[in-house]
Tab-separated table of C-alpha atoms and ligand atoms in Angstrom:
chain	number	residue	atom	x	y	z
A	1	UNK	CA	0.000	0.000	0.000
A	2	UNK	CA	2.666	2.669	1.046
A	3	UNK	CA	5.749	2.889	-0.699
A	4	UNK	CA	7.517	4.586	2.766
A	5	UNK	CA	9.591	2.377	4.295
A	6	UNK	CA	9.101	1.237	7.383
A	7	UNK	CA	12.371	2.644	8.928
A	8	UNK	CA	10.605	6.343	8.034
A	9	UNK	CA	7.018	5.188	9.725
A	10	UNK	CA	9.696	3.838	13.250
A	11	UNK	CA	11.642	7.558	12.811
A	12	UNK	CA	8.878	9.167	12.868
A	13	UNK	CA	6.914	7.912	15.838
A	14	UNK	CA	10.728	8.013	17.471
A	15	UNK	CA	10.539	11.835	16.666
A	16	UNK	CA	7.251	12.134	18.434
A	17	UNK	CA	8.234	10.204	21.819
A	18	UNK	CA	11.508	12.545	21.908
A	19	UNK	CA	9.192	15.328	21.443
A	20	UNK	CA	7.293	14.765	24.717
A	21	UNK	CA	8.097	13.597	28.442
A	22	UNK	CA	9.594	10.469	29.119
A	23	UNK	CA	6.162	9.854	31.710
A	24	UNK	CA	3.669	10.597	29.160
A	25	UNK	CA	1.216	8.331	26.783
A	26	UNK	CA	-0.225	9.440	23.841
A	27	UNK	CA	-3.292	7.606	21.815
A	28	UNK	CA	-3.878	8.467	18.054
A	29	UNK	CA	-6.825	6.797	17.075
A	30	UNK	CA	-7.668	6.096	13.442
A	31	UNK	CA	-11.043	7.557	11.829
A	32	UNK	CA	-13.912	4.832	11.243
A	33	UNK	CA	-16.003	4.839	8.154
A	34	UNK	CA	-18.963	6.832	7.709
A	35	UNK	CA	-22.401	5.531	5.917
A	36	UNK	CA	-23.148	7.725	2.897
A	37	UNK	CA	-26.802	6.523	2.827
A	38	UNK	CA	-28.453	3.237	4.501
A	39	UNK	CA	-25.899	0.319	4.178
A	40	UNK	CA	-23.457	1.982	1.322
A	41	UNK	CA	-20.121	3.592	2.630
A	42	UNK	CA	-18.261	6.714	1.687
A	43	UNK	CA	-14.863	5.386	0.748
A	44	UNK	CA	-12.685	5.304	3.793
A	45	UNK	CA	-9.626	7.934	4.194
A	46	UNK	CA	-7.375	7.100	7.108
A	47	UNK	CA	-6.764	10.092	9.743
A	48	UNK	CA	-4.140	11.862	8.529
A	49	UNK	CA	-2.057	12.203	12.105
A	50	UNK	CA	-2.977	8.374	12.306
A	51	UNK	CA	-1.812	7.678	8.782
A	52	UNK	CA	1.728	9.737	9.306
A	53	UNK	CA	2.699	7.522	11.842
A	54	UNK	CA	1.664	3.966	11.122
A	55	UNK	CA	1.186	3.585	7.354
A	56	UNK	CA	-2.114	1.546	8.204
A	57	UNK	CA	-5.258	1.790	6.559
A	58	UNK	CA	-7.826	0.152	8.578
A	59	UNK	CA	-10.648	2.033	10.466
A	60	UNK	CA	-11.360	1.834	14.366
A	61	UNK	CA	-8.003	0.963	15.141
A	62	UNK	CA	-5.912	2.989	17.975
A	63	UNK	CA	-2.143	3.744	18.194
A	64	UNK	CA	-0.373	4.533	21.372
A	65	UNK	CA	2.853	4.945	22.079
A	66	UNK	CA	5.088	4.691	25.531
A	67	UNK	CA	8.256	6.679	25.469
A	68	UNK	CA	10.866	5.839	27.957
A	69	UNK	CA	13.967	3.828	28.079
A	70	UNK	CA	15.194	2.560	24.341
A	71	UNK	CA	13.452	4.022	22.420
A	72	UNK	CA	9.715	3.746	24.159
A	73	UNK	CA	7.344	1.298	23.085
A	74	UNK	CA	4.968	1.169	20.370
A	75	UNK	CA	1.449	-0.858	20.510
A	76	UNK	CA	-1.684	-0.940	18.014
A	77	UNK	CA	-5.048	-2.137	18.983
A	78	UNK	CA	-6.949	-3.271	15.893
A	79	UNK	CA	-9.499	-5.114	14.076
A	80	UNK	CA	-8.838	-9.230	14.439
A	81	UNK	CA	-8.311	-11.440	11.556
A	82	UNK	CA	-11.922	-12.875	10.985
A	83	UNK	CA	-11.809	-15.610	7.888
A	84	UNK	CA	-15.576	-15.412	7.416
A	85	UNK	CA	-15.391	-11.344	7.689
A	86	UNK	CA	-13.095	-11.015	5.439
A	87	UNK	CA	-14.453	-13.137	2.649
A	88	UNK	CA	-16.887	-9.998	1.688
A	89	UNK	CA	-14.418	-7.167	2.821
A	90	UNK	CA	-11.484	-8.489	1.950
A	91	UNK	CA	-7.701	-8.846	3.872
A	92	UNK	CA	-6.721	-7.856	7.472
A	93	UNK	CA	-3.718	-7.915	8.771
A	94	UNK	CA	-4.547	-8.825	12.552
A	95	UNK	CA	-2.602	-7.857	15.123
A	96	UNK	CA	-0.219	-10.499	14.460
A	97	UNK	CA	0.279	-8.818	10.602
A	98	UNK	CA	0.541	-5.057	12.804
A	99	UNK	CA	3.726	-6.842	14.413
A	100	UNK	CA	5.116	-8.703	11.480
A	101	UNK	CA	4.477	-5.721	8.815
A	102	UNK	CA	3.995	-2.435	10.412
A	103	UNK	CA	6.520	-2.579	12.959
A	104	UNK	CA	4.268	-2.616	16.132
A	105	UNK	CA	6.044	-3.987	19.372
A	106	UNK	CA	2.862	-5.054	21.030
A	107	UNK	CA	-0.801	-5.825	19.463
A	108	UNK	CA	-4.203	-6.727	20.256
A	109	UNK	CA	-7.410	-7.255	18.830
A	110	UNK	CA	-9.602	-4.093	19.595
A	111	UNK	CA	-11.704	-6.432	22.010
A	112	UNK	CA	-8.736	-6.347	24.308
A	113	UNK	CA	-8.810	-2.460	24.264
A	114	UNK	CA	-11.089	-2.111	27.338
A	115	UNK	CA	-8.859	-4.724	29.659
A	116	UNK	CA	-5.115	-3.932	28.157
A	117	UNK	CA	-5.432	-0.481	28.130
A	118	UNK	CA	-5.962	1.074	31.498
A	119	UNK	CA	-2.349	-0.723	32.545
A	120	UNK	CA	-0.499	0.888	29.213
A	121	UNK	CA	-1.595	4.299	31.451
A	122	UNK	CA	-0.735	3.539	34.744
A	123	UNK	CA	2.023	5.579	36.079
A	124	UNK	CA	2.014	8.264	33.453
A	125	UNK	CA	1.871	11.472	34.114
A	126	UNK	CA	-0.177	12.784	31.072
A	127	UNK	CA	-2.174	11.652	28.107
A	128	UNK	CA	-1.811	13.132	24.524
A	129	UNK	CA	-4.863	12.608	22.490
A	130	UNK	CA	-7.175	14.624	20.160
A	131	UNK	CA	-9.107	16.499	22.492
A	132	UNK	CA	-12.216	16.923	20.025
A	133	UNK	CA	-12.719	13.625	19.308
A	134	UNK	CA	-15.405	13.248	21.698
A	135	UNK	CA	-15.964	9.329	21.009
A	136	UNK	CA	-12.349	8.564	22.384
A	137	UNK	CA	-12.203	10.987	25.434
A	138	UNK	CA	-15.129	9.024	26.614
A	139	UNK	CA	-13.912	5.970	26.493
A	140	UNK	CA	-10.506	7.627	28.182
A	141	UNK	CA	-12.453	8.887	31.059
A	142	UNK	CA	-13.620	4.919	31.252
A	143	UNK	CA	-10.326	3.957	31.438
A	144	UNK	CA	-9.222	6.087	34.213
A	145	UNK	CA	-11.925	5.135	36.014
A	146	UNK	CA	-11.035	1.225	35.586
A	147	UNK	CA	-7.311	2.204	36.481
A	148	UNK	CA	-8.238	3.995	39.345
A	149	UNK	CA	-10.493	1.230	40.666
A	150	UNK	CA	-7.221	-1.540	40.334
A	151	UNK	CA	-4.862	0.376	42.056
A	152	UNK	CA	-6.576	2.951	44.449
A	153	UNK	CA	-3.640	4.979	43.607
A	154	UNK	CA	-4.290	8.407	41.888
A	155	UNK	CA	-0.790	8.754	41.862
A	156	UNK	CA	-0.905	5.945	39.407
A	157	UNK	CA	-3.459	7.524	37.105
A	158	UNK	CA	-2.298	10.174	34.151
A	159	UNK	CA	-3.622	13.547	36.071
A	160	UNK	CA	-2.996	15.799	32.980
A	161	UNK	CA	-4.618	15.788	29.062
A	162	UNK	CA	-2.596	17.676	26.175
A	163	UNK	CA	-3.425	17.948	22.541
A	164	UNK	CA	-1.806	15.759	20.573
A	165	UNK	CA	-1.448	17.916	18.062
A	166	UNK	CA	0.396	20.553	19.834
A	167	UNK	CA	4.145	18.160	19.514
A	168	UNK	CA	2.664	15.851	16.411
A	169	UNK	CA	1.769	18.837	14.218
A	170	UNK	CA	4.579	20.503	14.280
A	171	UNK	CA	6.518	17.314	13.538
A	172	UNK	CA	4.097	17.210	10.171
A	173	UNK	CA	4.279	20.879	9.427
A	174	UNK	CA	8.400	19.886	7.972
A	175	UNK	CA	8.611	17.104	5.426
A	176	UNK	CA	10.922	14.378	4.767
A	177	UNK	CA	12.942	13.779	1.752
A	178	UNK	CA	10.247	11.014	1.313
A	179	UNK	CA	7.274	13.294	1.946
A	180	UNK	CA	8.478	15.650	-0.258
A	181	UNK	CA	9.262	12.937	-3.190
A	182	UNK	CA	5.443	12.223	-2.641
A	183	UNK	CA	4.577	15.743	-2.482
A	184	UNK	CA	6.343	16.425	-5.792
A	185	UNK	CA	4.624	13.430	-7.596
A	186	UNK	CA	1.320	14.912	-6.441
A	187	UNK	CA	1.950	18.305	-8.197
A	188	UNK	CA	3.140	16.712	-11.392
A	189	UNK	CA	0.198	14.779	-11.605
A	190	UNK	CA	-1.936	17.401	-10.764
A	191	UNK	CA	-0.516	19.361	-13.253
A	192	UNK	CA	-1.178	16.462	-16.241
A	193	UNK	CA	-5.032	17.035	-14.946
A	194	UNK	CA	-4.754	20.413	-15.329
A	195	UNK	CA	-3.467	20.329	-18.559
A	196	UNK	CA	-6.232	17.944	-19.949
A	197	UNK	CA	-8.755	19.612	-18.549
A	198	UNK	CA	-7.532	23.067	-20.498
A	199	UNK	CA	-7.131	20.506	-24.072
A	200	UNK	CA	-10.705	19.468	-23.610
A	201	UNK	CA	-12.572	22.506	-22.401
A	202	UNK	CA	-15.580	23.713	-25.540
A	203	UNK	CA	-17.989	25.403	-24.957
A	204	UNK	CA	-21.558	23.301	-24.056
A	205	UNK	CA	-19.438	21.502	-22.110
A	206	UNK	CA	-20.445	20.920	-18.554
A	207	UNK	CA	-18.323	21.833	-15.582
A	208	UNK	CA	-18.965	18.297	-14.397
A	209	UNK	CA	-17.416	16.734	-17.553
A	210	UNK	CA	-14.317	18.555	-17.100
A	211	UNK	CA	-14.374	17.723	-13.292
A	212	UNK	CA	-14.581	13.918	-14.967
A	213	UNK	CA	-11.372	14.605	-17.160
A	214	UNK	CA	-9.615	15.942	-14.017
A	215	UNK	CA	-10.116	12.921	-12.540
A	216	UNK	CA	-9.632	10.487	-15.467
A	217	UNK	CA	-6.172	11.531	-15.285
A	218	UNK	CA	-5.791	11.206	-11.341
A	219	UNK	CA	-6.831	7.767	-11.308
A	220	UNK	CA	-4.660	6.692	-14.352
A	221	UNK	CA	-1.998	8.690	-12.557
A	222	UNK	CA	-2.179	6.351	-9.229
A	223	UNK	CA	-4.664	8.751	-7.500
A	224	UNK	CA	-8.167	7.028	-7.439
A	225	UNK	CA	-9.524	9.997	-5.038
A	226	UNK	CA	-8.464	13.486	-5.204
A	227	UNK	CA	-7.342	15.356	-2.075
A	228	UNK	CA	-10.378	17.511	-1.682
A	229	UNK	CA	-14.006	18.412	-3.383
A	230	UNK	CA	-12.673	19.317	-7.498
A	231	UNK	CA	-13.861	22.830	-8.158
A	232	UNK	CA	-14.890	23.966	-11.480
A	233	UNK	CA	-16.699	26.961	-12.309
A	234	UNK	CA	-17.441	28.909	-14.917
A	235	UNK	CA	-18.760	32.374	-15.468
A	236	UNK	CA	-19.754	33.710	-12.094
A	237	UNK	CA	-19.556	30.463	-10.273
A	238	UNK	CA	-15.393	31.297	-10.289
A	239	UNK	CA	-16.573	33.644	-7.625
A	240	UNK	CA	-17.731	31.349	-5.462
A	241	UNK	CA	-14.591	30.090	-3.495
A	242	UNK	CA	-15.993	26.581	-2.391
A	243	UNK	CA	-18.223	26.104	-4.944
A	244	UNK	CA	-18.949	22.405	-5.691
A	245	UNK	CA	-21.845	21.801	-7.207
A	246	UNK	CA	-20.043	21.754	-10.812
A	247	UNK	CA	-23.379	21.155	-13.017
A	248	UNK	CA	-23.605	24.473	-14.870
A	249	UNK	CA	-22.797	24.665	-18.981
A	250	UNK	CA	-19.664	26.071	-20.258
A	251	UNK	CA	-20.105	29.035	-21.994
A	252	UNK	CA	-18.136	30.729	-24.716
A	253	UNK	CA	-16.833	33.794	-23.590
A	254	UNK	CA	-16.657	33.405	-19.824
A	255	UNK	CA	-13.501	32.234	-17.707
A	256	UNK	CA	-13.495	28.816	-15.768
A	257	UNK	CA	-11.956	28.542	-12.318
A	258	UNK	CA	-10.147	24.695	-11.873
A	259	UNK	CA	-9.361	24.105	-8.366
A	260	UNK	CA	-7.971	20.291	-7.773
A	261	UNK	CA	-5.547	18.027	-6.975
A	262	UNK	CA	-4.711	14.534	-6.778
A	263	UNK	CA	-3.866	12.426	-3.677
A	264	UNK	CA	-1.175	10.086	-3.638
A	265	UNK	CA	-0.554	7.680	-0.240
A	266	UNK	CA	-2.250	10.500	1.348
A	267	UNK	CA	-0.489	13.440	0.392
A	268	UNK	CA	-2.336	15.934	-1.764
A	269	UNK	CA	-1.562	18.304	-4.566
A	270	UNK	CA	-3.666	21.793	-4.904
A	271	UNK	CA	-3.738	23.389	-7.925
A	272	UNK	CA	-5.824	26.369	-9.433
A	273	UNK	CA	-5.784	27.361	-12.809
A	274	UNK	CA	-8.235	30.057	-14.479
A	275	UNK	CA	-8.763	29.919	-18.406
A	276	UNK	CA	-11.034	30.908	-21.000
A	277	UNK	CA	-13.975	28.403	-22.275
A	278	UNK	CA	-13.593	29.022	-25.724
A	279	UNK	CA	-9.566	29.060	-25.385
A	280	UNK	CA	-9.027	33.207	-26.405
A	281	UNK	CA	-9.011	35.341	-23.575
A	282	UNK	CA	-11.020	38.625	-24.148
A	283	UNK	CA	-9.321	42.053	-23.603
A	284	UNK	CA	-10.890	42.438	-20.248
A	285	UNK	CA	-9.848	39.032	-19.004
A	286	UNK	CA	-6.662	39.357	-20.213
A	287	UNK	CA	-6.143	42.308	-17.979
A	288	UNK	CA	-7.532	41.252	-14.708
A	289	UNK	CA	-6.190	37.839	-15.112
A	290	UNK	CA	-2.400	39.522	-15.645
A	291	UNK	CA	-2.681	41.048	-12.153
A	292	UNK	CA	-3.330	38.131	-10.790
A	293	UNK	CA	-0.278	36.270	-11.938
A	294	UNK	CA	1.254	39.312	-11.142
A	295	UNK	CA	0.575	38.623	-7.583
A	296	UNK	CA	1.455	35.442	-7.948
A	297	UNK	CA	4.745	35.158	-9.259
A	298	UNK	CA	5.528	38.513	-6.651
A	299	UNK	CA	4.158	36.261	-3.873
A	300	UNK	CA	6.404	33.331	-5.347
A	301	UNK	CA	9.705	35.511	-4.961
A	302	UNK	CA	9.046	35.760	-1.596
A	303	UNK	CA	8.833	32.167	-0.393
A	304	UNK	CA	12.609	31.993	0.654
A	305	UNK	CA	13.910	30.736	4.211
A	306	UNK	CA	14.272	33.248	6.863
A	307	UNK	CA	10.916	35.373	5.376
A	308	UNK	CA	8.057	35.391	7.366
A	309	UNK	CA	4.527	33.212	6.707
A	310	UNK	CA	3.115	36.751	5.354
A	311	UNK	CA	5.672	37.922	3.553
A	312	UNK	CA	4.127	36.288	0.152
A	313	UNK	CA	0.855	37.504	0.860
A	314	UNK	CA	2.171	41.135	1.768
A	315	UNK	CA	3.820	40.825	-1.590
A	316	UNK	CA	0.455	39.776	-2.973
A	317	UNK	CA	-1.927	42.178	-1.963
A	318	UNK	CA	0.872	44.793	-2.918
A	319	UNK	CA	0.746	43.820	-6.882
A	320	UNK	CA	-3.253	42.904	-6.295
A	321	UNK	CA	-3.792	46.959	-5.046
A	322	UNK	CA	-2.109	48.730	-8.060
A	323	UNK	CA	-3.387	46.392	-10.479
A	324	UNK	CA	-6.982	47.216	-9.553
A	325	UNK	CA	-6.325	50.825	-9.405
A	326	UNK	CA	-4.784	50.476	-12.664
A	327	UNK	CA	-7.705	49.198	-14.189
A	328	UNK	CA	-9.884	51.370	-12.621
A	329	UNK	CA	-11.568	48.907	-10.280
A	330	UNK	CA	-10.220	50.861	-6.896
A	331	UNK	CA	-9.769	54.321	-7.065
A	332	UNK	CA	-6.912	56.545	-4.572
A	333	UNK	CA	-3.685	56.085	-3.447
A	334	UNK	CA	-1.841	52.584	-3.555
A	335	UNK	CA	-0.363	52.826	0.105
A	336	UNK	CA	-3.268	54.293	1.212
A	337	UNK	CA	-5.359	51.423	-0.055
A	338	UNK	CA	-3.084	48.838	1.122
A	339	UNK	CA	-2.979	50.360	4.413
A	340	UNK	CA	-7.082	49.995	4.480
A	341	UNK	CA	-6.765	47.121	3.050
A	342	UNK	CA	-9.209	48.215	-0.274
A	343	UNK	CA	-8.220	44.882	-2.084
A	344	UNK	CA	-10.558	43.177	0.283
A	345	UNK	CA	-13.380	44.075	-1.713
A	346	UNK	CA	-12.192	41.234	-4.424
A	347	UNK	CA	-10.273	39.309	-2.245
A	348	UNK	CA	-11.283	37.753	1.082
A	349	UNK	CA	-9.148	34.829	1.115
A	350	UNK	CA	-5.397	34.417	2.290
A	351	UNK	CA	-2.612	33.423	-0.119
A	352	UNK	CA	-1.031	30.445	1.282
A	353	UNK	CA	-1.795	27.397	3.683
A	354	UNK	CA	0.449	24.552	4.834
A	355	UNK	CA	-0.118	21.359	2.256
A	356	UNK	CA	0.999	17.987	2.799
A	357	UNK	CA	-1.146	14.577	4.332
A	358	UNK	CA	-4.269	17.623	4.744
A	359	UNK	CA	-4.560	19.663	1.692
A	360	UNK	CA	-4.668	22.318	4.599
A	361	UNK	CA	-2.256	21.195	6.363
A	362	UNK	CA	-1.771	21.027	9.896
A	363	UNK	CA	1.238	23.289	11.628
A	364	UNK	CA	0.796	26.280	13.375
A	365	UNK	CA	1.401	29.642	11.457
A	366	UNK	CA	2.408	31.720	14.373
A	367	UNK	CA	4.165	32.271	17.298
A	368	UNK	CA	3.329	33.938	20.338
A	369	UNK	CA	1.198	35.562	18.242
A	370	UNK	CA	3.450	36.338	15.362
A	371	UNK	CA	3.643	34.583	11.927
A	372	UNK	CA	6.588	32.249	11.837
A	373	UNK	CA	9.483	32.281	9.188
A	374	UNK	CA	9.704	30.024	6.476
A	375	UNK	CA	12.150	26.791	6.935
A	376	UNK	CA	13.238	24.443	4.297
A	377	UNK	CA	11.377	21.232	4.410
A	378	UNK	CA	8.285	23.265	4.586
A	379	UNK	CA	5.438	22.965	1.919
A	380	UNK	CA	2.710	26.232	0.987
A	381	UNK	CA	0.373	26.789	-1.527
A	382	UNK	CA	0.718	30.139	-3.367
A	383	UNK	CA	-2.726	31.347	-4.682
A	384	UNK	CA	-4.200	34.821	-4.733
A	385	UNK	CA	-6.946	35.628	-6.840
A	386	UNK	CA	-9.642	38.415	-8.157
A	387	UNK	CA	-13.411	37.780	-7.370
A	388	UNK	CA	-15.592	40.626	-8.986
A	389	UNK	CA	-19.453	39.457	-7.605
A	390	UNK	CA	-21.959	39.259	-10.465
A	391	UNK	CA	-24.180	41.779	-8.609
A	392	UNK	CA	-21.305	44.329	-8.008
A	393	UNK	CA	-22.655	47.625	-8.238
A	394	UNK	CA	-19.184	49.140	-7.224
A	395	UNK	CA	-17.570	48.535	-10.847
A	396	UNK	CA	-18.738	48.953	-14.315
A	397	UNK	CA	-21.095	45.592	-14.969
A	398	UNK	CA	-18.554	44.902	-17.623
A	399	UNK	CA	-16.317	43.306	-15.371
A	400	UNK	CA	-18.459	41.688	-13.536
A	401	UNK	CA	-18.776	37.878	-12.957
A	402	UNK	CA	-15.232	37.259	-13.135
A	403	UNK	CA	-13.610	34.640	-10.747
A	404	UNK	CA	-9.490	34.161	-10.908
A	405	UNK	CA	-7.414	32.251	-8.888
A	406	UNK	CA	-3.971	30.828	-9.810
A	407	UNK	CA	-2.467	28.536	-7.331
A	408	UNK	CA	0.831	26.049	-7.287
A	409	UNK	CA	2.984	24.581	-4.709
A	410	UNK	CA	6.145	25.471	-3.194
A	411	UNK	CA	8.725	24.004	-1.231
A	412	UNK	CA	10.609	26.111	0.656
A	413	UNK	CA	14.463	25.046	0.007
A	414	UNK	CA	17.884	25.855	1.699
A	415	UNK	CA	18.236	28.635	-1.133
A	416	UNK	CA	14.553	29.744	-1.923
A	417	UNK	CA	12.091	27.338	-3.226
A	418	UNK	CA	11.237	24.876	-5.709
A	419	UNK	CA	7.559	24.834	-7.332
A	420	UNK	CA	6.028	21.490	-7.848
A	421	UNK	CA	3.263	22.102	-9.945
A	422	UNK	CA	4.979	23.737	-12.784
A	423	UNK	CA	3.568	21.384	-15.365
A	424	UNK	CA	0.806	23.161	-15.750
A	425	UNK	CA	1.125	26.296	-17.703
A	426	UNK	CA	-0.097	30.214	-16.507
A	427	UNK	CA	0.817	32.677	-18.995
A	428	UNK	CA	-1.923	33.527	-20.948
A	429	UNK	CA	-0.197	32.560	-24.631
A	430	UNK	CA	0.692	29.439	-23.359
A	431	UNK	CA	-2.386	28.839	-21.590
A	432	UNK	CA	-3.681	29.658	-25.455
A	433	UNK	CA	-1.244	27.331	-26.867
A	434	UNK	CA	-2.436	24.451	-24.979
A	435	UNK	CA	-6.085	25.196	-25.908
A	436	UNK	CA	-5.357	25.134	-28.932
A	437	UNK	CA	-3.654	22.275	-29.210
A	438	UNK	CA	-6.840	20.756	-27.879
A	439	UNK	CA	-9.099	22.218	-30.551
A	440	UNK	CA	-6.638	20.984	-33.642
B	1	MN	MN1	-5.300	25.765	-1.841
């Protein structure tokens, strides 16, 4: 299933048990499936924290993991081998294949979770768990009870709950060589998608059709399920940032927003690109759509180790603000603007978020209270964009209904970055070129 070796999977869950006390526990439980509608299931995705440290794919199960003396201890409770069960769903490894294959120390069966686990607590001083996941902390306070009814010692019984995600996230936030080989292989193939999808867009199209050429080429990439809902609108749906629904015809003359990326062994790709339906873009479009990548490559030049989180997004909303008064679209002073913030009015969003296992990635982007700097090893989405409402009565109607975002992937490097979705072109001619290409 995962092409990481095991050594990474060990190193990793070593890097977490360094991370905290030698006295404390900490329980990473995996996500269980959900029922789409009566007896049908939505396919399952592993929790990502879950997934980062074991490589396992099975729902229900629960990780913990005992620092301490060499190296801690690592145990899995999980589903049993059941012959007769697994005739309709298939292979499980059992706790014997957790041991064998992924490395555990200890396993059990999940029936032995109730009995084995109040002794894997006793004597810690503090649990790390998700403390939303209102399912487990139920079951913890169970166990604590149970623990403190065999010993009668509350000296024995873990007094203090963290978030796990305080040490474990920050651990995810800077990837591997591995991760970022993954990473990588996600942005290329996001970037074929993207490329298709431009070759086959027409007009009377639907945006669902392209959707289904986006993901045609994820699945023959290796990526049966992209990382997150595939956006496509056209016209004045490109306005609407999460918009889903995909069902609307392509018309000629309008712009279509493509917001998707593949998944591959969890870790996603995220790529926006904005392009004209009938493959020419108009004057108008031309102009808007140029101050956007404006931004964009600004915001690009300032991903480099040692700048701060916003630095990319200050550079940004700088290009973004003289652009629109350029055009005509925000009228005054650039600083002035900036300092007020004018761009707001066509652009709400931020430009960057963490990406790896979560196409928004877990890792915290401050510091007491100030954004962090930019490390190699970390991985950010660039992606600013122009969002002029149909129903804009602030600009001439002419431009209104447009929707651009352009969006790749960036890691940061020793000596600046390297982009990972550059397969996918942006400049309008060669945006054009492709198109047409597509139409020969
Ligand atoms: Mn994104």
């Amino acid at each position: 299933m995962s092409t990481l070796s095991d050594r990474e999977y060990a190193q990793r869950r070593q890097r977490l048990m360094g991370a905290v006390e030698a006295d404390a526990v900490l329980l990473v439980p995996a996500a269980t499936l959900k029922y789409r509608n009566r007896d049908a299931e939505y396919g399952f995705r592993q929790n990502s924290d879950f997934l980062y440290l074991t490589g396992f794919n099975e729902p229900d199960a629960l990780l913990v993991l005992l620092p301490g003396k060499s190296g801690g201890e690592v145990v899995l409770f999980c589903q049993p081998r059941d012959p007769e069960k697994e005739v309709w769903t298939g292979y499980r490894p059992g706790p014997e294949g957790a041991m064998q294959r992924f490395g555990m120390d200890r396993a059990f069966s999940l029936e032995q979770l109730d009995d084995e686990l109040p002794q894997l607590l006793q004597g810690r001083s503090r649990i790390y768990c998700p403390l939303a996941d209102e399912t487990l902390q139920g079951r913890l306070a169970g166990w604590r009870q149970r623990l403190m009814q065999r010993c009668r010692d509350a000296q024995q019984v873990p007094q203090q709950l963290q978030e796990l995600g305080g040490p474990l996230h920050e651990l995810r936030l800077f990837k591997t060589a591995a991760e970022q080989a993954l990473i990588r292989a996600s942005g290329e193939l996001s970037a074929q998608a993207h490329c298709r999808a431009m070759r086959a867009c027409r007009p009377g199209l639907y945006e669902y059709q392209l959707e289904a050429e986006i993901h045609h080429q994820f699945a023959m990439g290796g990526s049966r399920v992209p990382a997150y809902g595939t956006i496509v609108g056209s016209g004045a749906n490109g306005c609407i940032l999460h918009y889903t629904q995909n069902q609307d015809r392509l018309e000629a003359g309008e712009l279509v927003l493509i917001d998707a990326g593949a998944e591959l062994e969890g870790y996603a790709g995220d790529i926006t690109r904005t392009f004209p339906v009938n493959g020419r873009f108009s004057d108008r479009q031309r102009a808007l759509y140029e101050v956007v990548l404006a931004a964009q490559e600004a915001a690009i030049a300032a991903v480099q180790p040692g700048n701060s989180f916003n630095a990319p997004h200050e550079a940004a909303v700088a290009v973004l603000t003289e652009g629109l008064v350029r055009l005509g679209l925000l009228e005054g002073e650039v600083d002035a603007l900036l300092a007020e913030e004018a761009y707001t009015a066509f652009y709400i969003h931020r430009t960057s978020h963490w990406l790896g296992l979560d196409v928004h990635d877990v890792g915290a982007y401050r510091r007491d209270g100030q954004w962090r700097n930019l490390e190699p090893g970390m991985v950010l989405t660039i992606e600013p964009g122009l969002y002029i409402a149909p129903d804009d009565e602030r600009v001439d109607p002419a431009w209104r209904g447009m929707g651009i975002r352009i969006e790749d992937d960036l890691l940061v490097t020793g000596s600046g970055h390297e982009v990972l979705t550059a397969g996918v072109p942006k400049a309008v001619a060669a945006i054009e070129a492709l198109m047409a290409e597509g139409r020969a």
